Amino acid sequence: EDQVTQSPEALRLQEGESSSLNCSYTVSGLRGLFWYRQDPGKGPEFLFTLYSAGEEKEKERLKATLTKKESFLHITAPKPEDSATYLCAVQVAGSARQLTFGSGTQLTVLP
Amino acid sequence: GAVVSQHPSWVICKSGTSVKIECRSLDFQATTMFWYRQFPKQSLMLMATSNEGSKATYEQGVEKDKFLINHASLTLSTLTVTSAHPEDSSFYICSARDEGGGEKLFFGSGTQLSVL
């Protein structure tokens, strides 16, 4: 069974305190790994797609990396506006192209 | 980027009534849309895959007679919660893929359903 596990469940950082969120996955065949940001009461907002081990993508203070077993979302010098729930999802090869989501990491950045 | 519009944002209804949620792709065509359900502080759970011009594909454990999905055009899918009960209260989110934009899914803003 395909599984996606995110850790930690919740993370509180001081403004400027860099950290990483983890997404580990067990799937029969990875087609793509996705990172989304979700604000309360809103739908997920797309951040990154990673397709193969060793791939990295950056956007402002965020950097996503991928290995054969996990992905990391690195947050450098976060700001309070980065506070949100970060969701990791996988698309499995041979599936109907839907996404399987992890439970998310709720990030709070304190000023 | 591609935009998916979901309506209404929130709805309160009495137990036993039916509620329809609309999901539109505004600037692209989507042959496939997905409907998710999310409980507080939990992740998104796929309910069904909506296919334009054909029957939806439901995930195991999702009642097809309770959650009616219609994908009448390439830009519109609807989810109707029939005879809603308090346990159906949840956050419902639709998503669609821009076929010309790679594999990423674009999500609607979600609908918070509260059944009294």
GROMACS .gro file of N, CA and C in nm, chain B:
model
  348
  112GLY      N    1  -0.110   3.143  -1.347
  112GLY     CA    2  -0.133   3.000  -1.347
  112GLY      C    3  -0.279   2.966  -1.362
  113ALA      N    4  -0.306   2.838  -1.381
  113ALA     CA    5  -0.444   2.792  -1.399
  113ALA      C    6  -0.526   2.818  -1.274
  114VAL      N    7  -0.655   2.846  -1.293
  114VAL     CA    8  -0.744   2.879  -1.183
  114VAL      C    9  -0.860   2.783  -1.180
  115VAL      N   10  -0.887   2.733  -1.061
  115VAL     CA   11  -1.003   2.648  -1.037
  115VAL      C   12  -1.095   2.721  -0.940
  116SER      N   13  -1.217   2.741  -0.980
  116SER     CA   14  -1.315   2.813  -0.899
  116SER      C   15  -1.413   2.714  -0.836
  117GLN      N   16  -1.431   2.725  -0.706
  117GLN     CA   17  -1.523   2.635  -0.636
  117GLN      C   18  -1.627   2.720  -0.564
  118HIS      N   19  -1.751   2.675  -0.571
  118HIS     CA   20  -1.863   2.752  -0.515
  118HIS      C   21  -1.970   2.660  -0.460
  119PRO      N   22  -2.027   2.685  -0.344
  119PRO     CA   23  -2.000   2.800  -0.258
  119PRO      C   24  -1.879   2.776  -0.169
  120SER      N   25  -1.835   2.878  -0.099
  120SER     CA   26  -1.722   2.866  -0.007
  120SER      C   27  -1.765   2.799   0.122
  121TRP      N   28  -1.889   2.826   0.161
  121TRP     CA   29  -1.941   2.760   0.280
  121TRP      C   30  -2.092   2.747   0.267
  122VAL      N   31  -2.146   2.646   0.329
  122VAL     CA   32  -2.289   2.625   0.325
  122VAL      C   33  -2.333   2.557   0.454
  123ILE      N   34  -2.446   2.603   0.505
  123ILE     CA   35  -2.508   2.544   0.623
  123ILE      C   36  -2.644   2.492   0.579
  124CYS      N   37  -2.672   2.368   0.611
  124CYS     CA   38  -2.801   2.312   0.570
  124CYS      C   39  -2.859   2.225   0.681
  125LYS      N   40  -2.988   2.197   0.668
  125LYS     CA   41  -3.055   2.111   0.765
  125LYS      C   42  -3.035   1.965   0.726
  126SER      N   43  -3.037   1.882   0.826
  126SER     CA   44  -3.022   1.739   0.802
  126SER      C   45  -3.134   1.690   0.710
  127GLY      N   46  -3.098   1.610   0.611
  127GLY     CA   47  -3.195   1.555   0.517
  127GLY      C   48  -3.203   1.629   0.385
  128THR      N   49  -3.144   1.745   0.379
  128THR     CA   50  -3.146   1.821   0.254
  128THR      C   51  -3.025   1.785   0.170
  129SER      N   52  -3.028   1.828   0.043
  129SER     CA   53  -2.917   1.802  -0.049
  129SER      C   54  -2.843   1.932  -0.080
  130VAL      N   55  -2.715   1.919  -0.100
  130VAL     CA   56  -2.630   2.035  -0.126
  130VAL      C   57  -2.546   2.009  -0.250
  131LYS      N   58  -2.539   2.108  -0.339
  131LYS     CA   59  -2.459   2.094  -0.461
  131LYS      C   60  -2.340   2.189  -0.455
  132ILE      N   61  -2.223   2.134  -0.487
  132ILE     CA   62  -2.099   2.212  -0.490
  132ILE      C   63  -2.048   2.211  -0.634
  133GLU      N   64  -2.011   2.329  -0.683
  133GLU     CA   65  -1.962   2.340  -0.820
  133GLU      C   66  -1.812   2.362  -0.825
  134CYS      N   67  -1.750   2.305  -0.926
  134CYS     CA   68  -1.607   2.322  -0.946
  134CYS      C   69  -1.584   2.354  -1.094
  135ARG      N   70  -1.525   2.468  -1.120
  135ARG     CA   71  -1.503   2.511  -1.258
  135ARG      C   72  -1.354   2.538  -1.283
  136SER      N   73  -1.308   2.493  -1.398
  136SER     CA   74  -1.175   2.533  -1.443
  136SER      C   75  -1.195   2.657  -1.530
  137LEU      N   76  -1.133   2.767  -1.492
  137LEU     CA   77  -1.166   2.895  -1.554
  137LEU      C   78  -1.093   2.923  -1.684
  138ASP      N   79  -0.970   2.877  -1.696
  138ASP     CA   80  -0.896   2.912  -1.817
  138ASP      C   81  -0.830   2.792  -1.882
  139PHE      N   82  -0.883   2.673  -1.853
  139PHE     CA   83  -0.833   2.555  -1.919
  139PHE      C   84  -0.942   2.448  -1.916
  140GLN      N   85  -0.925   2.347  -2.000
  140GLN     CA   86  -1.021   2.238  -2.003
  140GLN      C   87  -0.966   2.120  -1.924
  141ALA      N   88  -1.055   2.057  -1.851
  141ALA     CA   89  -1.014   1.946  -1.764
  141ALA      C   90  -1.102   1.824  -1.791
  142THR      N   91  -1.044   1.722  -1.853
  142THR     CA   92  -1.121   1.601  -1.876
  142THR      C   93  -1.139   1.523  -1.747
  143THR      N   94  -1.051   1.548  -1.652
  143THR     CA   95  -1.058   1.479  -1.523
  143THR      C   96  -1.050   1.580  -1.410
  144MET      N   97  -1.139   1.567  -1.314
  144MET     CA   98  -1.133   1.645  -1.192
  144MET      C   99  -1.140   1.549  -1.074
  145PHE      N  100  -1.090   1.595  -0.962
  145PHE     CA  101  -1.085   1.511  -0.843
  145PHE      C  102  -1.157   1.581  -0.728
  146TRP      N  103  -1.226   1.503  -0.649
  146TRP     CA  104  -1.294   1.555  -0.530
  146TRP      C  105  -1.230   1.496  -0.405
  147TYR      N  106  -1.192   1.585  -0.313
  147TYR     CA  107  -1.130   1.546  -0.188
  147TYR      C  108  -1.217   1.591  -0.071
  148ARG      N  109  -1.195   1.525   0.041
  148ARG     CA  110  -1.262   1.562   0.165
  148ARG      C  111  -1.154   1.579   0.270
  149GLN      N  112  -1.169   1.679   0.356
  149GLN     CA  113  -1.067   1.705   0.457
  149GLN      C  114  -1.134   1.736   0.590
  150PHE      N  115  -1.098   1.658   0.692
  150PHE     CA  116  -1.143   1.685   0.828
  150PHE      C  117  -1.041   1.774   0.897
  151PRO      N  118  -1.084   1.845   1.003
  151PRO     CA  119  -0.993   1.940   1.069
  151PRO      C  120  -0.860   1.876   1.108
  152LYS      N  121  -0.754   1.943   1.072
  152LYS     CA  122  -0.617   1.904   1.103
  152LYS      C  123  -0.581   1.766   1.047
  153GLN      N  124  -0.651   1.724   0.945
  153GLN     CA  125  -0.617   1.600   0.875
  153GLN      C  126  -0.589   1.630   0.729
  154SER      N  127  -0.537   1.530   0.661
  154SER     CA  128  -0.500   1.553   0.523
  154SER      C  129  -0.618   1.535   0.430
  155LEU      N  130  -0.592   1.556   0.303
  155LEU     CA  131  -0.696   1.541   0.203
  155LEU      C  132  -0.714   1.394   0.169
  156MET      N  133  -0.838   1.351   0.168
  156MET     CA  134  -0.870   1.213   0.132
  156MET      C  135  -0.946   1.214   0.000
  157LEU      N  136  -0.895   1.142  -0.098
  157LEU     CA  137  -0.960   1.137  -0.227
  157LEU      C  138  -1.094   1.064  -0.215
  158MET      N  139  -1.199   1.129  -0.266
  158MET     CA  140  -1.331   1.066  -0.265
  158MET      C  141  -1.360   1.000  -0.398
  159ALA      N  142  -1.335   1.075  -0.506
  159ALA     CA  143  -1.373   1.023  -0.637
  159ALA      C  144  -1.301   1.099  -0.746
  160THR      N  145  -1.290   1.034  -0.859
  160THR     CA  146  -1.235   1.094  -0.980
  160THR      C  147  -1.350   1.118  -1.076
  161SER      N  148  -1.364   1.241  -1.118
  161SER     CA  149  -1.474   1.281  -1.205
  161SER      C  150  -1.425   1.285  -1.349
  162ASN      N  151  -1.493   1.212  -1.435
  162ASN     CA  152  -1.452   1.200  -1.575
  162ASN      C  153  -1.556   1.263  -1.666
  163GLU      N  154  -1.512   1.354  -1.751
  163GLU     CA  155  -1.604   1.425  -1.840
  163GLU      C  156  -1.673   1.326  -1.934
  164GLY      N  157  -1.804   1.329  -1.934
  164GLY     CA  158  -1.881   1.247  -2.025
  164GLY      C  159  -1.899   1.103  -1.983
  165SER      N  160  -1.849   1.067  -1.867
  165SER     CA  161  -1.866   0.929  -1.821
  165SER      C  162  -1.885   0.926  -1.669
  166LYS      N  163  -1.907   0.806  -1.617
  166LYS     CA  164  -1.932   0.794  -1.473
  166LYS      C  165  -1.806   0.821  -1.392
  167ALA      N  166  -1.829   0.873  -1.272
  167ALA     CA  167  -1.718   0.898  -1.182
  167ALA      C  168  -1.666   0.766  -1.125
  168THR      N  169  -1.541   0.769  -1.086
  168THR     CA  170  -1.478   0.654  -1.020
  168THR      C  171  -1.464   0.686  -0.872
  169TYR      N  172  -1.527   0.607  -0.787
  169TYR     CA  173  -1.529   0.634  -0.644
  169TYR      C  174  -1.424   0.551  -0.571
  170GLU      N  175  -1.365   0.611  -0.468
  170GLU     CA  176  -1.271   0.539  -0.383
  170GLU      C  177  -1.348   0.443  -0.292
  171GLN      N  178  -1.276   0.343  -0.246
  171GLN     CA  179  -1.337   0.244  -0.158
  171GLN      C  180  -1.393   0.311  -0.034
  172GLY      N  181  -1.515   0.276   0.000
  172GLY     CA  182  -1.578   0.330   0.120
  172GLY      C  183  -1.658   0.456   0.097
  173VAL      N  184  -1.653   0.512  -0.022
  173VAL     CA  185  -1.731   0.633  -0.052
  173VAL      C  186  -1.861   0.591  -0.119
  174GLU      N  187  -1.974   0.636  -0.061
  174GLU     CA  188  -2.105   0.596  -0.114
  174GLU      C  189  -2.139   0.676  -0.239
  175LYS      N  190  -2.148   0.609  -0.350
  175LYS     CA  191  -2.176   0.678  -0.476
  175LYS      C  192  -2.318   0.734  -0.480
  176ASP      N  193  -2.410   0.673  -0.407
  176ASP     CA  194  -2.547   0.723  -0.406
  176ASP      C  195  -2.564   0.845  -0.317
  177LYS      N  196  -2.471   0.862  -0.224
  177LYS     CA  197  -2.478   0.978  -0.135
  177LYS      C  198  -2.403   1.097  -0.196
  178PHE      N  199  -2.291   1.068  -0.259
  178PHE     CA  200  -2.208   1.173  -0.318
  178PHE      C  201  -2.216   1.161  -0.470
  179LEU      N  202  -2.310   1.234  -0.528
  179LEU     CA  203  -2.334   1.227  -0.672
  179LEU      C  204  -2.242   1.324  -0.745
  180ILE      N  205  -2.172   1.272  -0.843
  180ILE     CA  206  -2.077   1.355  -0.919
  180ILE      C  207  -2.121   1.358  -1.064
  181ASN      N  208  -2.124   1.480  -1.118
  181ASN     CA  209  -2.157   1.500  -1.258
  181ASN      C  210  -2.051   1.586  -1.322
  182HIS      N  211  -1.998   1.539  -1.434
  182HIS     CA  212  -1.893   1.614  -1.505
  182HIS      C  213  -1.945   1.639  -1.645
  183ALA      N  214  -2.034   1.740  -1.654
  183ALA     CA  215  -2.112   1.761  -1.775
  183ALA      C  216  -2.034   1.826  -1.888
  184SER      N  217  -1.928   1.898  -1.854
  184SER     CA  218  -1.851   1.965  -1.959
  184SER      C  219  -1.704   1.962  -1.921
  185LEU      N  220  -1.621   2.011  -2.010
  185LEU     CA  221  -1.477   2.009  -1.986
  185LEU      C  222  -1.432   2.112  -1.884
  186THR      N  223  -1.525   2.195  -1.837
  186THR     CA  224  -1.488   2.298  -1.740
  186THR      C  225  -1.571   2.294  -1.613
  187LEU      N  226  -1.660   2.198  -1.599
  187LEU     CA  227  -1.748   2.197  -1.483
  187LEU      C  228  -1.772   2.056  -1.431
  188SER      N  229  -1.749   2.041  -1.301
  188SER     CA  230  -1.786   1.919  -1.230
  188SER      C  231  -1.865   1.961  -1.107
  189THR      N  232  -1.967   1.882  -1.073
  189THR     CA  233  -2.046   1.912  -0.953
  189THR      C  234  -2.049   1.792  -0.861
  190LEU      N  235  -2.050   1.821  -0.732
  190LEU     CA  236  -2.065   1.720  -0.627
  190LEU      C  237  -2.192   1.752  -0.551
  191THR      N  238  -2.285   1.659  -0.548
  191THR     CA  239  -2.408   1.677  -0.472
  191THR      C  240  -2.408   1.581  -0.355
  192VAL      N  241  -2.417   1.638  -0.236
  192VAL     CA  242  -2.430   1.558  -0.114
  192VAL      C  243  -2.579   1.540  -0.090
  193THR      N  244  -2.627   1.419  -0.108
  193THR     CA  245  -2.771   1.395  -0.097
  193THR      C  246  -2.808   1.354   0.046
  194SER      N  247  -2.925   1.399   0.087
  194SER     CA  248  -2.976   1.367   0.220
  194SER      C  249  -2.864   1.381   0.325
  195ALA      N  250  -2.813   1.501   0.333
  195ALA     CA  251  -2.696   1.526   0.418
  195ALA      C  252  -2.729   1.504   0.566
  196HIS      N  253  -2.631   1.452   0.638
  196HIS     CA  254  -2.641   1.433   0.782
  196HIS      C  255  -2.521   1.499   0.850
  197PRO      N  256  -2.531   1.522   0.980
  197PRO     CA  257  -2.421   1.591   1.048
  197PRO      C  258  -2.284   1.529   1.024
  198GLU      N  259  -2.277   1.399   1.008
  198GLU     CA  260  -2.147   1.335   0.985
  198GLU      C  261  -2.089   1.367   0.849
  199ASP      N  262  -2.170   1.426   0.760
  199ASP     CA  263  -2.118   1.469   0.630
  199ASP      C  264  -2.051   1.606   0.638
  200SER      N  265  -2.064   1.670   0.753
  200SER     CA  266  -1.999   1.801   0.770
  200SER      C  267  -1.849   1.786   0.753
  201SER      N  268  -1.794   1.867   0.665
  201SER     CA  269  -1.652   1.854   0.633
  201SER      C  270  -1.612   1.965   0.537
  202PHE      N  271  -1.485   1.969   0.504
  202PHE     CA  272  -1.431   2.061   0.404
  202PHE      C  273  -1.412   1.981   0.276
  203TYR      N  274  -1.480   2.021   0.169
  203TYR     CA  275  -1.471   1.951   0.042
  203TYR      C  276  -1.392   2.036  -0.057
  204ILE      N  277  -1.297   1.973  -0.124
  204ILE     CA  278  -1.209   2.045  -0.216
  204ILE      C  279  -1.204   1.973  -0.350
  205CYS      N  280  -1.214   2.050  -0.458
  205CYS     CA  281  -1.201   1.990  -0.590
  205CYS      C  282  -1.066   2.030  -0.649
  206SER      N  283  -1.023   1.953  -0.747
  206SER     CA  284  -0.898   1.986  -0.814
  206SER      C  285  -0.906   1.943  -0.960
  207ALA      N  286  -0.821   2.003  -1.040
  207ALA     CA  287  -0.818   1.971  -1.182
  207ALA      C  288  -0.677   1.989  -1.233
  208ARG      N  289  -0.648   1.919  -1.340
  208ARG     CA  290  -0.515   1.929  -1.401
  208ARG      C  291  -0.527   1.998  -1.536
  209ASP      N  292  -0.442   2.096  -1.556
  209ASP     CA  293  -0.430   2.159  -1.688
  209ASP      C  294  -0.348   2.064  -1.774
  210GLU      N  295  -0.413   1.999  -1.867
  210GLU     CA  296  -0.345   1.896  -1.946
  210GLU      C  297  -0.224   1.949  -2.020
  211GLY      N  298  -0.224   2.077  -2.046
  211GLY     CA  299  -0.110   2.136  -2.115
  211GLY      C  300  -0.006   2.193  -2.022
  212GLY      N  301  -0.027   2.172  -1.891
  212GLY     CA  302   0.061   2.234  -1.793
  212GLY      C  303   0.137   2.136  -1.706
  213GLY      N  304   0.156   2.015  -1.753
  213GLY     CA  305   0.231   1.919  -1.673
  213GLY      C  306   0.142   1.841  -1.579
  214GLU      N  307   0.205   1.788  -1.474
  214GLU     CA  308   0.133   1.696  -1.386
  214GLU      C  309   0.070   1.763  -1.265
  215LYS      N  310   0.098   1.888  -1.240
  215LYS     CA  311   0.050   1.947  -1.115
  215LYS      C  312  -0.100   1.969  -1.119
  216LEU      N  313  -0.160   1.950  -1.001
  216LEU     CA  314  -0.302   1.972  -0.982
  216LEU      C  315  -0.326   2.112  -0.928
  217PHE      N  316  -0.431   2.176  -0.976
  217PHE     CA  317  -0.474   2.305  -0.921
  217PHE      C  318  -0.601   2.281  -0.841
  218PHE      N  319  -0.607   2.344  -0.726
  218PHE     CA  320  -0.717   2.320  -0.634
  218PHE      C  321  -0.811   2.438  -0.626
  219GLY      N  322  -0.938   2.406  -0.603
  219GLY     CA  323  -1.035   2.510  -0.569
  219GLY      C  324  -1.011   2.557  -0.427
  220SER      N  325  -1.085   2.657  -0.388
  220SER     CA  326  -1.067   2.717  -0.255
  220SER      C  327  -1.140   2.640  -0.147
  221GLY      N  328  -1.215   2.538  -0.185
  221GLY     CA  329  -1.281   2.453  -0.087
  221GLY      C  330  -1.420   2.501  -0.048
  222THR      N  331  -1.499   2.408   0.001
  222THR     CA  332  -1.634   2.436   0.050
  222THR      C  333  -1.650   2.376   0.188
  223GLN      N  334  -1.680   2.460   0.286
  223GLN     CA  335  -1.704   2.411   0.421
  223GLN      C  336  -1.853   2.381   0.435
  224LEU      N  337  -1.886   2.256   0.452
  224LEU     CA  338  -2.026   2.214   0.468
  224LEU      C  339  -2.054   2.185   0.615
  225SER      N  340  -2.157   2.250   0.666
  225SER     CA  341  -2.203   2.223   0.803
  225SER      C  342  -2.348   2.178   0.796
  226VAL      N  343  -2.374   2.058   0.844
  226VAL     CA  344  -2.510   2.003   0.843
  226VAL      C  345  -2.563   2.005   0.986
  227LEU      N  346  -2.675   2.072   1.006
  227LEU     CA  347  -2.730   2.088   1.140
  227LEU      C  348  -2.826   1.975   1.174
   0.00000   0.00000   0.00000
